[in-house]
Amino acid sequence: MNKDKAVIRLSIDGKPIKARAGEKLLWAALDNGIYIPNLCALRARPEPDASCRLCWVEIDAEKTPVPACAIAVKEGMVVNICGEKSLTLSRAGFELLMASHALDCARCPANGRCELQKIAKVLKCSLKPKQLRLLLPDLPLDDSNPLFNLDPNKCVLCGRCVWECRKQGEKAVLGFAHRGFARRLTTFGDKPIGNRCFDCTACVKACPTGALALKDKPD
Ligand code: SF4
Ligand code: SF4
């Protein structure tokens, strides 16, 4: 919590909490042990990306749900994260995400620690889309790196790995290519990840899914 800013009081689902004035609601909730689904939010990013469309909440002063990553806390704010309107929007965002996700939890390295599994549980919805037709990218696994694999079919384009990779400065290799359905994680020059990156696994630690996963160690 930024110590230079005034402490304000608000409530989330009836629970009174304290936060620093101007702080984004998502971080205030998470810091107080209240989970709001999110994938693209990064605390260090000055302005939120607000692209994953999962963190919808209802606020007493607003007619329509707002994304918790983009709204600043205010004194006396009353927040409802379980309202029907916000849940409907968050579930729709999740369904859209999962309509292009190669769901195969039983054989996925992230099974049991995956944030998609956690979000499905919190939103009380299925990992498998119910309304939308599946449209899977069918991209090749990149196993060229000695330490980890990249399975772009399990990538949700959250950008966490790209943010971590950019901390490497000139050695950074990850970025996004293309737009819309064709958008995907790649390396600059679209080279196999093993050609560009060797000894760092910061991206793997940041990944909320099984898209980036350490290789099994030999027995
Ligand atoms: S990334 Fe998560 S939801 Fe997707 S297959 Fe792996 S464990 Fe299942
Ligand atoms: S590889 Fe993982 S961290 Fe990177 S954009 Fe995809 S889901 Fe996010």
mmCIF file of C-alpha atoms in Angstrom, residues 68-182:
data_model
loop_
_atom_site.group_PDB
_atom_site.id
_atom_site.type_symbol
_atom_site.label_atom_id
_atom_site.label_comp_id
_atom_site.label_asym_id
_atom_site.label_seq_id
_atom_site.Cartn_x
_atom_site.Cartn_y
_atom_site.Cartn_z
ATOM 1 C CA ALA A 68 -12.482 -3.437 -10.953
ATOM 2 C CA CYS A 69 -9.025 -3.011 -12.523
ATOM 3 C CA ALA A 70 -9.985 0.353 -14.020
ATOM 4 C CA ILE A 71 -11.931 2.060 -11.231
ATOM 5 C CA ALA A 72 -10.342 3.842 -8.281
ATOM 6 C CA VAL A 73 -11.636 3.291 -4.746
ATOM 7 C CA LYS A 74 -13.590 6.113 -3.090
ATOM 8 C CA GLU A 75 -14.517 6.849 0.499
ATOM 9 C CA GLY A 76 -17.751 5.066 1.411
ATOM 10 C CA MET A 77 -17.914 3.061 -1.821
ATOM 11 C CA VAL A 78 -20.228 0.049 -1.615
ATOM 12 C CA VAL A 79 -19.133 -2.774 -3.916
ATOM 13 C CA ASN A 80 -20.942 -5.985 -4.805
ATOM 14 C CA ILE A 81 -18.866 -8.608 -6.611
ATOM 15 C CA CYS A 82 -21.611 -11.261 -6.659
ATOM 16 C CA GLY A 83 -24.340 -9.218 -8.390
ATOM 17 C CA GLU A 84 -26.215 -10.946 -11.216
ATOM 18 C CA LYS A 85 -25.344 -8.223 -13.777
ATOM 19 C CA SER A 86 -21.594 -8.318 -13.097
ATOM 20 C CA LEU A 87 -21.518 -12.117 -12.912
ATOM 21 C CA THR A 88 -23.295 -12.327 -16.275
ATOM 22 C CA LEU A 89 -20.653 -10.087 -17.879
ATOM 23 C CA SER A 90 -17.722 -11.894 -16.244
ATOM 24 C CA ARG A 91 -19.122 -15.282 -17.293
ATOM 25 C CA ALA A 92 -19.605 -14.023 -20.866
ATOM 26 C CA GLY A 93 -15.972 -12.817 -20.937
ATOM 27 C CA PHE A 94 -14.777 -16.162 -19.588
ATOM 28 C CA GLU A 95 -16.865 -18.132 -22.092
ATOM 29 C CA LEU A 96 -15.375 -16.097 -24.951
ATOM 30 C CA LEU A 97 -11.875 -16.813 -23.681
ATOM 31 C CA MET A 98 -12.540 -20.517 -23.317
ATOM 32 C CA ALA A 99 -14.103 -20.806 -26.789
ATOM 33 C CA SER A 100 -10.587 -20.654 -28.246
ATOM 34 C CA HIS A 101 -8.825 -22.581 -25.492
ATOM 35 C CA ALA A 102 -7.505 -26.126 -26.019
ATOM 36 C CA LEU A 103 -9.079 -27.600 -22.900
ATOM 37 C CA ASP A 104 -7.299 -30.762 -21.785
ATOM 38 C CA CYS A 105 -6.767 -30.399 -18.039
ATOM 39 C CA ALA A 106 -5.920 -34.045 -17.389
ATOM 40 C CA ARG A 107 -2.788 -33.782 -19.558
ATOM 41 C CA CYS A 108 -1.941 -30.137 -18.800
ATOM 42 C CA PRO A 109 1.094 -29.164 -16.681
ATOM 43 C CA ALA A 110 -0.999 -26.447 -14.978
ATOM 44 C CA ASN A 111 -3.718 -28.828 -13.776
ATOM 45 C CA GLY A 112 -4.488 -28.022 -10.128
ATOM 46 C CA ARG A 113 -2.756 -24.614 -10.085
ATOM 47 C CA CYS A 114 -4.375 -23.094 -13.175
ATOM 48 C CA GLU A 115 -6.061 -19.720 -12.762
ATOM 49 C CA LEU A 116 -8.685 -20.637 -15.369
ATOM 50 C CA GLN A 117 -9.807 -23.496 -13.121
ATOM 51 C CA LYS A 118 -9.926 -21.092 -10.172
ATOM 52 C CA ILE A 119 -11.926 -18.506 -12.133
ATOM 53 C CA ALA A 120 -14.442 -21.127 -13.334
ATOM 54 C CA LYS A 121 -14.954 -22.158 -9.712
ATOM 55 C CA VAL A 122 -15.412 -18.574 -8.470
ATOM 56 C CA LEU A 123 -17.797 -17.681 -11.305
ATOM 57 C CA LYS A 124 -19.590 -21.019 -10.810
ATOM 58 C CA CYS A 125 -19.398 -21.831 -14.498
ATOM 59 C CA SER A 126 -17.967 -24.558 -16.680
ATOM 60 C CA LEU A 127 -14.503 -24.442 -18.224
ATOM 61 C CA LYS A 128 -16.141 -25.732 -21.390
ATOM 62 C CA PRO A 129 -18.221 -23.098 -23.230
ATOM 63 C CA LYS A 130 -21.960 -23.766 -23.168
ATOM 64 C CA GLN A 131 -23.213 -21.079 -25.566
ATOM 65 C CA LEU A 132 -20.330 -20.421 -27.966
ATOM 66 C CA ARG A 133 -18.984 -22.747 -30.633
ATOM 67 C CA LEU A 134 -15.349 -23.797 -30.114
ATOM 68 C CA LEU A 135 -12.864 -22.137 -32.461
ATOM 69 C CA LEU A 136 -9.448 -23.560 -31.621
ATOM 70 C CA PRO A 137 -6.212 -22.091 -33.022
ATOM 71 C CA ASP A 138 -4.370 -25.449 -33.509
ATOM 72 C CA LEU A 139 -0.855 -23.966 -33.251
ATOM 73 C CA PRO A 140 2.319 -26.073 -32.912
ATOM 74 C CA LEU A 141 3.930 -26.632 -29.491
ATOM 75 C CA ASP A 142 7.273 -24.804 -29.217
ATOM 76 C CA ASP A 143 9.571 -27.130 -27.251
ATOM 77 C CA SER A 144 12.823 -25.558 -28.501
ATOM 78 C CA ASN A 145 13.819 -24.052 -25.140
ATOM 79 C CA PRO A 146 15.839 -26.384 -22.884
ATOM 80 C CA LEU A 147 13.948 -25.277 -19.755
ATOM 81 C CA PHE A 148 10.316 -24.780 -20.748
ATOM 82 C CA ASN A 149 7.691 -25.341 -23.434
ATOM 83 C CA LEU A 150 5.264 -22.868 -24.991
ATOM 84 C CA ASP A 151 1.854 -24.252 -25.947
ATOM 85 C CA PRO A 152 0.120 -21.301 -27.659
ATOM 86 C CA ASN A 153 -3.163 -23.239 -27.716
ATOM 87 C CA LYS A 154 -3.423 -22.725 -23.951
ATOM 88 C CA CYS A 155 -2.453 -19.039 -24.028
ATOM 89 C CA VAL A 156 -5.128 -16.530 -22.986
ATOM 90 C CA LEU A 157 -3.110 -13.517 -24.236
ATOM 91 C CA CYS A 158 -3.007 -11.974 -20.778
ATOM 92 C CA GLY A 159 0.401 -10.343 -21.389
ATOM 93 C CA ARG A 160 1.900 -11.227 -18.000
ATOM 94 C CA CYS A 161 4.837 -13.076 -19.586
ATOM 95 C CA VAL A 162 5.524 -10.223 -22.030
ATOM 96 C CA TRP A 163 5.639 -7.762 -19.133
ATOM 97 C CA GLU A 164 8.083 -9.971 -17.210
ATOM 98 C CA CYS A 165 10.207 -10.585 -20.293
ATOM 99 C CA ARG A 166 10.512 -6.840 -20.984
ATOM 100 C CA LYS A 167 12.248 -6.446 -17.641
ATOM 101 C CA GLN A 168 15.159 -8.206 -19.337
ATOM 102 C CA GLY A 169 15.735 -5.045 -21.407
ATOM 103 C CA GLU A 170 17.656 -5.728 -24.606
ATOM 104 C CA LYS A 171 17.464 -9.479 -24.004
ATOM 105 C CA ALA A 172 13.624 -9.433 -24.053
ATOM 106 C CA VAL A 173 12.182 -11.760 -26.675
ATOM 107 C CA LEU A 174 8.411 -12.113 -26.145
ATOM 108 C CA GLY A 175 5.686 -10.081 -27.799
ATOM 109 C CA PHE A 176 2.328 -10.412 -29.540
ATOM 110 C CA ALA A 177 1.776 -10.730 -33.271
ATOM 111 C CA HIS A 178 -1.365 -10.263 -35.406
ATOM 112 C CA ARG A 179 -4.845 -9.112 -34.390
ATOM 113 C CA GLY A 180 -8.230 -10.603 -33.545
ATOM 114 C CA PHE A 181 -8.490 -14.393 -33.574
ATOM 115 C CA ALA A 182 -5.000 -14.659 -35.155
#
